Structures are given as C-alpha cells and as structure tokens.
Coordinates of C-alpha atoms and ligand atoms in Angstrom, one line a residue:
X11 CA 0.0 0.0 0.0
X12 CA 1.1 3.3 -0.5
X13 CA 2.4 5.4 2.1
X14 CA 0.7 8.5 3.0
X15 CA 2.9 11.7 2.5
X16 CA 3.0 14.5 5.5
X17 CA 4.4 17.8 5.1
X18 CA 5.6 19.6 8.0
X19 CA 6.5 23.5 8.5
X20 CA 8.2 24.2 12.0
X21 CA 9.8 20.4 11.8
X22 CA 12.8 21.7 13.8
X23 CA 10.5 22.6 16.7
X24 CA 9.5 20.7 19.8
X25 CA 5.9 19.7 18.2
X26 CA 7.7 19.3 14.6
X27 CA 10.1 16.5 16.8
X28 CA 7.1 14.8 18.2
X29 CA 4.5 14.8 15.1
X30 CA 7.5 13.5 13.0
X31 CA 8.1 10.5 15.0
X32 CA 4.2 10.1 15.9
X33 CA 3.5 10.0 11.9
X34 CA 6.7 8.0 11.0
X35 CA 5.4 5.1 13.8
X36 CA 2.4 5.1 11.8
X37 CA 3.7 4.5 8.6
X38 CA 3.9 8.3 7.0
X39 CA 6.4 9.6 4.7
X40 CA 7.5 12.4 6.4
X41 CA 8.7 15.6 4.9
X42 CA 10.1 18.4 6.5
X43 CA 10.6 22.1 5.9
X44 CA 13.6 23.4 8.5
X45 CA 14.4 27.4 7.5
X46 CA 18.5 28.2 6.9
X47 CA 19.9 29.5 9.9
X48 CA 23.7 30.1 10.9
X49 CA 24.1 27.2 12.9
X50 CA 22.7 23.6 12.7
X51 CA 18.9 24.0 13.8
X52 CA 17.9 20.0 13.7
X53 CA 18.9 18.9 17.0
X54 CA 15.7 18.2 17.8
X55 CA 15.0 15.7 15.1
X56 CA 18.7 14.8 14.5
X57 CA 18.1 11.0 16.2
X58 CA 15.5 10.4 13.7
X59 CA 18.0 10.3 11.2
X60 CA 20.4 8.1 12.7
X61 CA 17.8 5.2 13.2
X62 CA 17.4 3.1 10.5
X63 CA 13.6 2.7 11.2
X64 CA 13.4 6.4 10.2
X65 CA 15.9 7.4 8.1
X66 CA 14.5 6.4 4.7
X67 CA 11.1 8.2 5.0
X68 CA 12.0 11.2 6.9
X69 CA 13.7 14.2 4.5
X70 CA 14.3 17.8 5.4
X71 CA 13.9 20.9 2.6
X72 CA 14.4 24.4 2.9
X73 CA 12.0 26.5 3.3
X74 CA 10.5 29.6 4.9
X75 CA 7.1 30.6 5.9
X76 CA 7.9 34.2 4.5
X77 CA 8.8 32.5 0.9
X78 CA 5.7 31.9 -0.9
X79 CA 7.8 30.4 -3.8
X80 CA 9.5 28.0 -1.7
X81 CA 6.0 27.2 0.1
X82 CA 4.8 26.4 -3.5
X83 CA 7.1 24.4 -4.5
X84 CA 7.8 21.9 -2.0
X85 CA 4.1 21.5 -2.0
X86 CA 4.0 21.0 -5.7
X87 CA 7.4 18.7 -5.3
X88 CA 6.2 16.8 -2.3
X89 CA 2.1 16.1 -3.2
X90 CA 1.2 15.7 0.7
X91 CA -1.5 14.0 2.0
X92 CA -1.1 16.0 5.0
X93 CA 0.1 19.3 5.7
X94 CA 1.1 20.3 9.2
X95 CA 1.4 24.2 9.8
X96 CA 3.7 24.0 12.8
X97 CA 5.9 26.9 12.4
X98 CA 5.6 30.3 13.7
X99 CA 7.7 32.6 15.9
X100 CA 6.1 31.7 18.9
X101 CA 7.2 33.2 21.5
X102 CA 4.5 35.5 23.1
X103 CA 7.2 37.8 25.4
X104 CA 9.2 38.4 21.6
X105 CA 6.3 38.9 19.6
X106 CA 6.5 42.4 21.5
X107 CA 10.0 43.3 20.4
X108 CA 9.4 41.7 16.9
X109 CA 5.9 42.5 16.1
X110 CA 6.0 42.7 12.3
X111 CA 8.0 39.7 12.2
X112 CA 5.5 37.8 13.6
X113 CA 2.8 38.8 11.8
X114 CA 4.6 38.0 9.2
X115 CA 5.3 34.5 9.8
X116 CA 2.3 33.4 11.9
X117 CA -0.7 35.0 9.8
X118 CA 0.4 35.7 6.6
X119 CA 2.9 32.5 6.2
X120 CA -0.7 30.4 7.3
X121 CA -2.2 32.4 3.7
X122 CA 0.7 31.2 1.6
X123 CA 0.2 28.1 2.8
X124 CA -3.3 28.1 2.3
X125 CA -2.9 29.7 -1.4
X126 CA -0.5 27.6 -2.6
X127 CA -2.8 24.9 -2.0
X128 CA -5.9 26.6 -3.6
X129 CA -3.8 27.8 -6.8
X130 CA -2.5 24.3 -7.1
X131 CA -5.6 22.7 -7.3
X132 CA -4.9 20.7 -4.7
X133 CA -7.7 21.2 -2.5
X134 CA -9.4 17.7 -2.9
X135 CA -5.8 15.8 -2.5
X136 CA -4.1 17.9 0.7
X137 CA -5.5 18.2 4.5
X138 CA -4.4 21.1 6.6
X139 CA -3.6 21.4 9.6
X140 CA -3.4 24.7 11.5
X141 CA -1.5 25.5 14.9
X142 CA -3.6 27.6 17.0
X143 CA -2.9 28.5 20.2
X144 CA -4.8 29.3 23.9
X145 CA -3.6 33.1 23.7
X146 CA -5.9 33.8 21.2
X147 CA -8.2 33.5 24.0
X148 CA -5.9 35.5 25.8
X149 CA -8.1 38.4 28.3
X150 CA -11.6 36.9 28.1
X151 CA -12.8 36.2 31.3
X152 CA -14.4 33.1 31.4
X153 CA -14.1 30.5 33.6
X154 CA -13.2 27.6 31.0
X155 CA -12.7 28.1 27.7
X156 CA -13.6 26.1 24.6
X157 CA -14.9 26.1 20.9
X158 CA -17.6 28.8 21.8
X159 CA -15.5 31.1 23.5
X160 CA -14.7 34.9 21.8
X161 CA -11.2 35.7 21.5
X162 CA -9.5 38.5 23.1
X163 CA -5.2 38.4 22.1
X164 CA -3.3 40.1 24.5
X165 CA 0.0 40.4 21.9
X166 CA 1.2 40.7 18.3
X167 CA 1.6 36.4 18.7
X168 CA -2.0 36.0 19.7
X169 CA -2.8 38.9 17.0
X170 CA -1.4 37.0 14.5
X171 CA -2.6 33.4 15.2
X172 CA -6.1 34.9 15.3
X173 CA -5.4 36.0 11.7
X174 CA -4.2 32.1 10.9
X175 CA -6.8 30.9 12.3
X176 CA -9.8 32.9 10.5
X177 CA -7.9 32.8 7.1
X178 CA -8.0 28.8 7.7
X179 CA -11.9 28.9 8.2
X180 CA -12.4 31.1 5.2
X181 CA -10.1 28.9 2.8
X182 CA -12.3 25.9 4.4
X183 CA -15.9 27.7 3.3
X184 CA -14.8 29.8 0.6
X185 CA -12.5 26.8 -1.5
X186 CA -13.9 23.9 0.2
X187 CA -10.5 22.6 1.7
X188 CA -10.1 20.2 4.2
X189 CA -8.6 22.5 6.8
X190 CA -8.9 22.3 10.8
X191 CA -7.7 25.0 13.6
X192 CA -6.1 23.1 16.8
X193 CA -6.5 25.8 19.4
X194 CA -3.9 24.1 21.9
X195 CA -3.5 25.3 25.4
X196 CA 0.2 25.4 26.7
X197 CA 2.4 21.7 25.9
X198 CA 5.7 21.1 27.2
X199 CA 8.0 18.5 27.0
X200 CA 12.1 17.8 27.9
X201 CA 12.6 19.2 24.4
X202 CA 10.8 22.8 25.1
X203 CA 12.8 26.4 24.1
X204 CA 14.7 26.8 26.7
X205 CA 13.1 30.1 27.6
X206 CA 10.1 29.2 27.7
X207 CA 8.7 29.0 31.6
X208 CA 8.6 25.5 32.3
X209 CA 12.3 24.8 30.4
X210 CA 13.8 27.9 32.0
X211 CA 12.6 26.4 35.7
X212 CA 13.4 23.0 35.3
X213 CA 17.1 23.8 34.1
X214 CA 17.4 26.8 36.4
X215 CA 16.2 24.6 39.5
X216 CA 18.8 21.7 38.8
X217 CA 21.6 24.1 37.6
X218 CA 21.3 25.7 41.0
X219 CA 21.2 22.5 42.7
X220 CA 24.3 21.2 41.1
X221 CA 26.3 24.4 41.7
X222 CA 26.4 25.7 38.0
X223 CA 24.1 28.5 38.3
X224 CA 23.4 30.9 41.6
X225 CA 19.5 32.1 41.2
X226 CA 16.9 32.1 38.9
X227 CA 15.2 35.4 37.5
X228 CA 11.4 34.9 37.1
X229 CA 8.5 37.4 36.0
X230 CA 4.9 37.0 36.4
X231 CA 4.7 34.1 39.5
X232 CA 0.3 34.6 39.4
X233 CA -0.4 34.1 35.8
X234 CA -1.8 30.5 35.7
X235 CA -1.5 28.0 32.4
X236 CA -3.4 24.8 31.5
X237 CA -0.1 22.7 30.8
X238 CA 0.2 19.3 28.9
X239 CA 2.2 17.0 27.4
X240 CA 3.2 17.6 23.6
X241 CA 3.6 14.0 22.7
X242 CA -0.5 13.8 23.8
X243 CA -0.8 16.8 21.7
X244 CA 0.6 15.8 18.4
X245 CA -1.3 12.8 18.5
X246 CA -4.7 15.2 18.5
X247 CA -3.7 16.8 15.3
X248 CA -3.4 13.4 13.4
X249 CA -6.6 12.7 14.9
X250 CA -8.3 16.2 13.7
X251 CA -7.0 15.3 9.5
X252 CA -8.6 11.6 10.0
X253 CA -12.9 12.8 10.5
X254 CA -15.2 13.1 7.7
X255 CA -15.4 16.7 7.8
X256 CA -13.0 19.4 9.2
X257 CA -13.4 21.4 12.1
X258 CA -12.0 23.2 15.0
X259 CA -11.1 22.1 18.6
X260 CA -9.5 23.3 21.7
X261 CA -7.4 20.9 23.4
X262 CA -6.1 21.1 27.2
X263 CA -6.4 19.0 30.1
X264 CA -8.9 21.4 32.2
X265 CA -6.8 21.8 35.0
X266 CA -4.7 25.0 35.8
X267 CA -1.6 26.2 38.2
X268 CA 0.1 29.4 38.5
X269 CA 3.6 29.9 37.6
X270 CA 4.2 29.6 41.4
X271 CA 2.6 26.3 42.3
X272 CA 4.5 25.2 38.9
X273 CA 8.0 26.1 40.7
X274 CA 6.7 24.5 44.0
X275 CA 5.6 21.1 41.8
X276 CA 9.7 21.1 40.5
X277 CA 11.4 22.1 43.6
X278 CA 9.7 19.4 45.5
X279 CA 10.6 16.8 42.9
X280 CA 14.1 18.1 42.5
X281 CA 14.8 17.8 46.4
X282 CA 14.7 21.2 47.2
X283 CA 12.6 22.9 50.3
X284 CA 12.0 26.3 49.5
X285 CA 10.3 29.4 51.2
X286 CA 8.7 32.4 49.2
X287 CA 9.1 35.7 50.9
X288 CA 8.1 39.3 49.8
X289 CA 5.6 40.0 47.6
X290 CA 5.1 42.0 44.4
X291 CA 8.7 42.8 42.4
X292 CA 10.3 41.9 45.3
X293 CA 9.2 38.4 45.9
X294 CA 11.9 35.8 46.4
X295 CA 11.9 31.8 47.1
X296 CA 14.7 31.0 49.7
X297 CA 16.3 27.9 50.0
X298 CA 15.3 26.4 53.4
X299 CA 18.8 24.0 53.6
X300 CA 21.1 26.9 53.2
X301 CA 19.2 30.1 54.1
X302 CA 20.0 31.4 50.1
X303 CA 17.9 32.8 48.0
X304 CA 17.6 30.9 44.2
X305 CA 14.4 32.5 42.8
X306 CA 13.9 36.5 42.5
X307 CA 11.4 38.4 39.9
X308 CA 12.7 40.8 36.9
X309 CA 10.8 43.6 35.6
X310 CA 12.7 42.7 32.2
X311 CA 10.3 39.2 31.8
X312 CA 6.8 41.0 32.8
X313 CA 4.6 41.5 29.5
X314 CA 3.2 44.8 28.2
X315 CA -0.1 42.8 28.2
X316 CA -0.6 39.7 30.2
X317 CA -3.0 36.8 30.1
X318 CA -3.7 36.0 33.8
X319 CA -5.9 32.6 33.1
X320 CA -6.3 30.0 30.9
X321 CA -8.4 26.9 31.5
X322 CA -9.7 24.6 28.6
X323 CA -12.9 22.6 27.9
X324 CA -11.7 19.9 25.9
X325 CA -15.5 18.1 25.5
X326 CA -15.5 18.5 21.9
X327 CA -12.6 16.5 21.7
X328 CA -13.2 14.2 23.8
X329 CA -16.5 13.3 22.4
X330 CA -15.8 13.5 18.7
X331 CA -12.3 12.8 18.3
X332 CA -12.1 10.4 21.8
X333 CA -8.3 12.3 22.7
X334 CA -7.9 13.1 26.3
X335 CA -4.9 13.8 27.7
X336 CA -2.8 11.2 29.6
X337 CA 0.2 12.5 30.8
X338 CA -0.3 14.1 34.0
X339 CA 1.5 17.4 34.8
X340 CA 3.4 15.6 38.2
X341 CA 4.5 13.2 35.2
X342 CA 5.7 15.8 32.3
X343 CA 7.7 17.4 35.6
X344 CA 9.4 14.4 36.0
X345 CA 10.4 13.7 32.6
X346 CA 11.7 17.2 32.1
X347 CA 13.5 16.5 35.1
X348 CA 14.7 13.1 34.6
X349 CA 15.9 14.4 30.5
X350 CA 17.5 17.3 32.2
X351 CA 19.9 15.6 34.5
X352 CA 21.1 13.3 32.0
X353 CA 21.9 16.4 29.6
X354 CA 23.6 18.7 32.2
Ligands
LIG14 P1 8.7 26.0 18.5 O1 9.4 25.0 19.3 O2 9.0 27.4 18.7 O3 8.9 25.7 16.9 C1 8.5 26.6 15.9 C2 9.0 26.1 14.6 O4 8.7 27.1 13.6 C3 10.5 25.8 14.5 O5 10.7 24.7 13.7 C4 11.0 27.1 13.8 O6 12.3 26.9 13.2 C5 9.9 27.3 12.8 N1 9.9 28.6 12.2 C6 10.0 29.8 12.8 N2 10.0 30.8 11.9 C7 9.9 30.2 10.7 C8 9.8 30.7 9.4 N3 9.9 31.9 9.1 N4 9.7 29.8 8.4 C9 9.6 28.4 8.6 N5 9.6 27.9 9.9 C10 9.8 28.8 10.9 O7 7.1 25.9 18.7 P2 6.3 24.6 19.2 O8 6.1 24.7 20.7 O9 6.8 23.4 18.6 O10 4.8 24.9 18.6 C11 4.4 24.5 17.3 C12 3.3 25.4 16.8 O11 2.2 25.4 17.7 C13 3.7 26.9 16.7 O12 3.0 27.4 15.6 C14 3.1 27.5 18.0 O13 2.9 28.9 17.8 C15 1.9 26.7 18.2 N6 1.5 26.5 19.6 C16 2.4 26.0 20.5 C17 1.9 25.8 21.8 C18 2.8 25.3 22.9 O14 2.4 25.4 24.1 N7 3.9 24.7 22.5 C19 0.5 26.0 22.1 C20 -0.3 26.4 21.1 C21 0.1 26.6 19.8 P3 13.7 27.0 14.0 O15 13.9 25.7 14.7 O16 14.6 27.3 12.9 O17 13.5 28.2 15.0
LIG15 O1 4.9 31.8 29.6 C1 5.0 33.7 32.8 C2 4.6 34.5 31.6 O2 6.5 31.9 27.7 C3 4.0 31.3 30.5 C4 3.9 29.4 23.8 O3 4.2 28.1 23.4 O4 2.0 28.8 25.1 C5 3.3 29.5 25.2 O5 3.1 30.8 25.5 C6 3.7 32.2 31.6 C7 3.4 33.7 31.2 O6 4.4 30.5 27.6 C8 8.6 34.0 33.1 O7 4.4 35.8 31.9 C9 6.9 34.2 34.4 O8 2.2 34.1 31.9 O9 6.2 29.7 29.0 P1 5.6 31.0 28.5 P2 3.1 31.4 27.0 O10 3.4 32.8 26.9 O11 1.9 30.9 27.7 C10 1.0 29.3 24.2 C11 -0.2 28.5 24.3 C12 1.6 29.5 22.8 O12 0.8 29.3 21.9 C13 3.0 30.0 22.7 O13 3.5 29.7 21.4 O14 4.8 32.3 32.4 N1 6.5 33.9 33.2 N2 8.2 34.3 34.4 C14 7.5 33.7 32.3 N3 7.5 33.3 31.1 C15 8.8 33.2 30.5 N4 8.9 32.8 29.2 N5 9.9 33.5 31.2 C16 9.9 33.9 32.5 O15 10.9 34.2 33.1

C-alpha cells in the first residue's frame, strides 16, 4: 500500500520532533521544511535520522514561511496528503519586540500556505492542519474556555494566530479545503525552548542545585496556564486530519496552576525545600537548607499585556475525536527533570 505523504512546517521545533516521530510510527512519509539558519537548527529531530527505522522516510527541505515560492514548491514537489502548519515565531514575550515579524510568519505564512494549495488545485488531495494556540483566548474572562468562546489576544503572537486561524476557516468555506484549527492550550515536553517557563525552571532549578548557576530570575509568578504534554498533543492533530469533515477544537487538560505552584511542583521533585518571601517585584523563594535565596522576579520578563488565566474545555474533543490527555502534569515534571539531568 502506498504510504501516506505529511508535510511539515516548523519540523525543527519541539511539536515538529514529536509529530514527525508520531507519523513516521504510523507509517507516514514524512517531509520536513527546516528554515537556513547560521548554525545547525535539527537537534531536535537529529536521532530520527540516525535510526534506520526512520531514516529512509524522513527528509528535510528548505523552506521559509515568508517565501511563498519555496511554500509552492515543496508543496507541488512533495504532493502531501497532509500538511502540518507548525511553524511560527512563537514566542509571546518576543512577539512584543518583533511584532511585524511575527505577523509575518504566523498569519500571513498560514495564507501562503493556504494559497498555494488553492492555486495548485490541490484542495481535494491535501489536508491542513493549522497550529492555533490558547492566547488567542488571551483576556476573556471566562471561567473555561472552549470552541464557543470569543477571542480577546493580548499580543502581536496572539494577534497574528487569530489572523491564521480565521484565514484557515475562510479557505475551508470559501474553497472547500479540508482545513482544521487546533487551538492548543500550553504543551511542554524535555525538548521545550529553553526560555520558555517551564524549560527555564526546570534547568534553572537543577543548575542551582548542582552548583552551576546561583539564582533564577522569574516574571509574572500569578499568571496561571493549563499545561500538557506535547507527545498527547501531536497525537490530537493526526486525529483532527482523520474525520469526515474538518473542524476546530480546543485541546487542554482542564486543570490549571500558576507559575508559582509550577516552581513548587519542581522544587519538590528536585529535592529542594523552598520558602517564598516578599511580595510583588520583590518576591523571592529562599532555600530552606542553606538560608539562600535561588528565585527573585525581573521587571525585564513581565509582558506589556498579560493573560492572567487559561483553563480549557476539551469536550469536543473528547466526544468526537475520543483524545484526552494522559500524561499528568506531576508526570511531564518528572520527565523534564529526569531528560535534564542526564543532559547537564
Ligand atoms: P517552536 O518549538 O518554537 O517551533 C517553531 C517552529 O517554527 C521551529 O521549527 C522554527 O524553526 C519554525 N519557524 C520559525 N520561523 C519560521 C519561518 N519563518 N519559516 C519556517 N519555519 C519557521 O514551537 P512549538 O512549541 O513546537 O509549537 C508549534 C506550533 O504550535 C507553533 O505554531 C506554535 O505557535 C503553536 N502552539 C504552541 C503551543 C505550545 O504550548 N507549545 C501551544 C499552542 C500553539 P527554528 O527551529 O529554525 O526556529
Ligand atoms: O509563559 C510567565 C509568563 O513563555 C507562560 C507558547 O508556546 O504557550 C506558550 O506561550 C507564563 C506567562 O508561555 C517567566 O508571563 C513568568 O504568563 O512559558 P511561556 P506562553 O506565553 O503561555 C502558548 C499556548 C503558545 O501558543 C505560545 O506559542 O509564564 N512567566 N516568568 C514567564 N515566562 C517566560 N517565558 N519567562 C519567564 O521568566
């Protein structure tokens, strides 16, 4: 039987790692689409090409979601059954500093994407998949969201993936393409940005611990996230291109800690008793053991604009596409932990 062809933008990132192997276990022909950069950007996705299981159905192009000629092309080269719109600059805290940027990749890289498979005529061969994202949500006060919910984006990122995300429902009604919008809350894994809040406490905490690092400089301690695992997310995506008809979701695991309670989950697992004193700017967490302090807040990583809470109402999900989550946030801890003191 043939093997179905996926084409992935963003395969350098952390989801890009974990959809590739998800899709290659199942038989795909993955390409990928990594952007030039300076330095090797594959670390992430480097072991699939040394195991033999891989290496013949897993190849890399260049490619960049600001190049609609390289966009059309691979997609014209490759004929994808799939297509996976993983890339993006997606760090909200940057999106500030590069606004334009982001635009630029996020929303209109989504349209070239989009157009290239409607000027191709390729929109009864290809499925799309869009990554949306829980900031698009970003101030609305509601107590959980889900499918129903209005957004309100509280930066340029969210801006932009709001953009994605309508342009991939018009392309669905106006061209008839089967094209979805994952709106995932917040996934982690050992393989996270490194400055990304759960990452940049994990590695802080054990740096600290093992004498290579002296504090750890925090912002916002009360915003609160709805965290999960990315290898339970990718899987969700696969699951959204496999229904009769495409649609939208929201995907989270309903529950919801502050940045706070997140430190206090990896302290605790790391071995470390800490003590928060102060409050505001000036709030610190001590280290009981030795009296020193290891965490203190920056002014430099508060946002312009922040999103206090995010909590989502995966039902949808649940009921149409049977995913729930099953990796528990005690559980992604540990494994960041676990992959962090074997790479130290
Ligand atoms: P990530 O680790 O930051 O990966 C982003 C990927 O996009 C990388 O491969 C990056 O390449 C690539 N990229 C950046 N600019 C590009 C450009 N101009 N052209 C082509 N590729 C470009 O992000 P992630 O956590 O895997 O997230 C995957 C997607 O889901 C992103 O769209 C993100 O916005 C969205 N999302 C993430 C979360 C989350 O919590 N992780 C939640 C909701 C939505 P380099 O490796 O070269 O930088
Ligand atoms: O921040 C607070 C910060 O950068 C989480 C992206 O994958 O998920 C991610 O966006 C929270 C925020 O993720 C620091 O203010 C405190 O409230 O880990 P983060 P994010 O902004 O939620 C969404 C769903 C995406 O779509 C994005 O692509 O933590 N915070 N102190 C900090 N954040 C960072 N980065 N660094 C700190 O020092």
């Amino acid at each position: 039987m043939k093997k179905k062809i996926a084409l992935i933008f963003g395969v350098t990132g952390q989801d890009g790692a974990y959809l590739s192997k998800f899709l290659l276990n199942k038989n795909y022909k993955v390409y990928g689409i990594k952007r030039r950069s300076s330095i090797i950007n594959t670390q992430r996705i480097d072991d699939i090409y040394k195991d033999i299981n891989y290496k013949s159905n897993f190849l890399l192009f260049y490619g960049d979601l600001t190049d609609s000629s390289s966009i059309l092309n691979l997609i014209k080269k490759t004929k994808p059954d799939e297509i996976y719109n993983l890339g993006a600059q997606s760090h909200v805290q940057v999106s500030f500093e590069v606004p334009e940027y982001s635009a630029e990749v996020n929303g209109l890289g989504t349209l070239r994407i989009l157009e290239a498979i409607r000027s191709l005529n390729y929109q009864k061969k290809v499925k799309f998949y869009q990554a949306g994202t829980s900031e698009m949500f970003g101030r609305t006060k509601e107590k959980f969201h889900n499918e129903k919910t209005p957004f309100y984006p509280a930066s340029p990122y969210g801006v932009s993936k709001c953009f994605a995300h309508w342009i991939t429902v018009n392309y669905r009604e106006a061209y008839d393409i089967y094209a979805c919008n994952g709106i995932l809350f917040n996934h982690e894994s050992p393989i996270r940005g490194e400055t990304f809040v759960t990452k940049k406490i994990i590695q802080g905490l054990i740096r600290i611990k093992d004498g290579y690092q002296k504090k750890l400089f925090l912002g916002n301690l009360y915003a609160k996230r709805d965290w999960g695992h990315a290898r339970d997310y990718v899987e969700v995506m696969w699951k959204m291109l496999q229904q009769k008809k495409p649609d939208d979701y929201v995907i989270g695991t309903g529950k919801t800690f502050t940045i706070k309670e997140f430190v206090n989950k990896a302290a605790k697992q790391i071995g470390f008793k800490i003590k928060w004193v102060g409050k505001g700017i000036g709030e610190k967490a001590i280290n009981v053991e030795n009296k020193k302090i290891i965490i203190e807040c920056r002014k430099r990583y508060f946002r312009p604009v922040e999103v206090d809470y995010l909590k989502c109402n995966a039902q949808k999900a649940k009921k149409l596409l049977k995913w729930s989550p099953k990796i528990s946030l005690d559980n992604l801890i540990n494994e960041m932990i676990e992959y962090e003191l074997q790479h130290l």
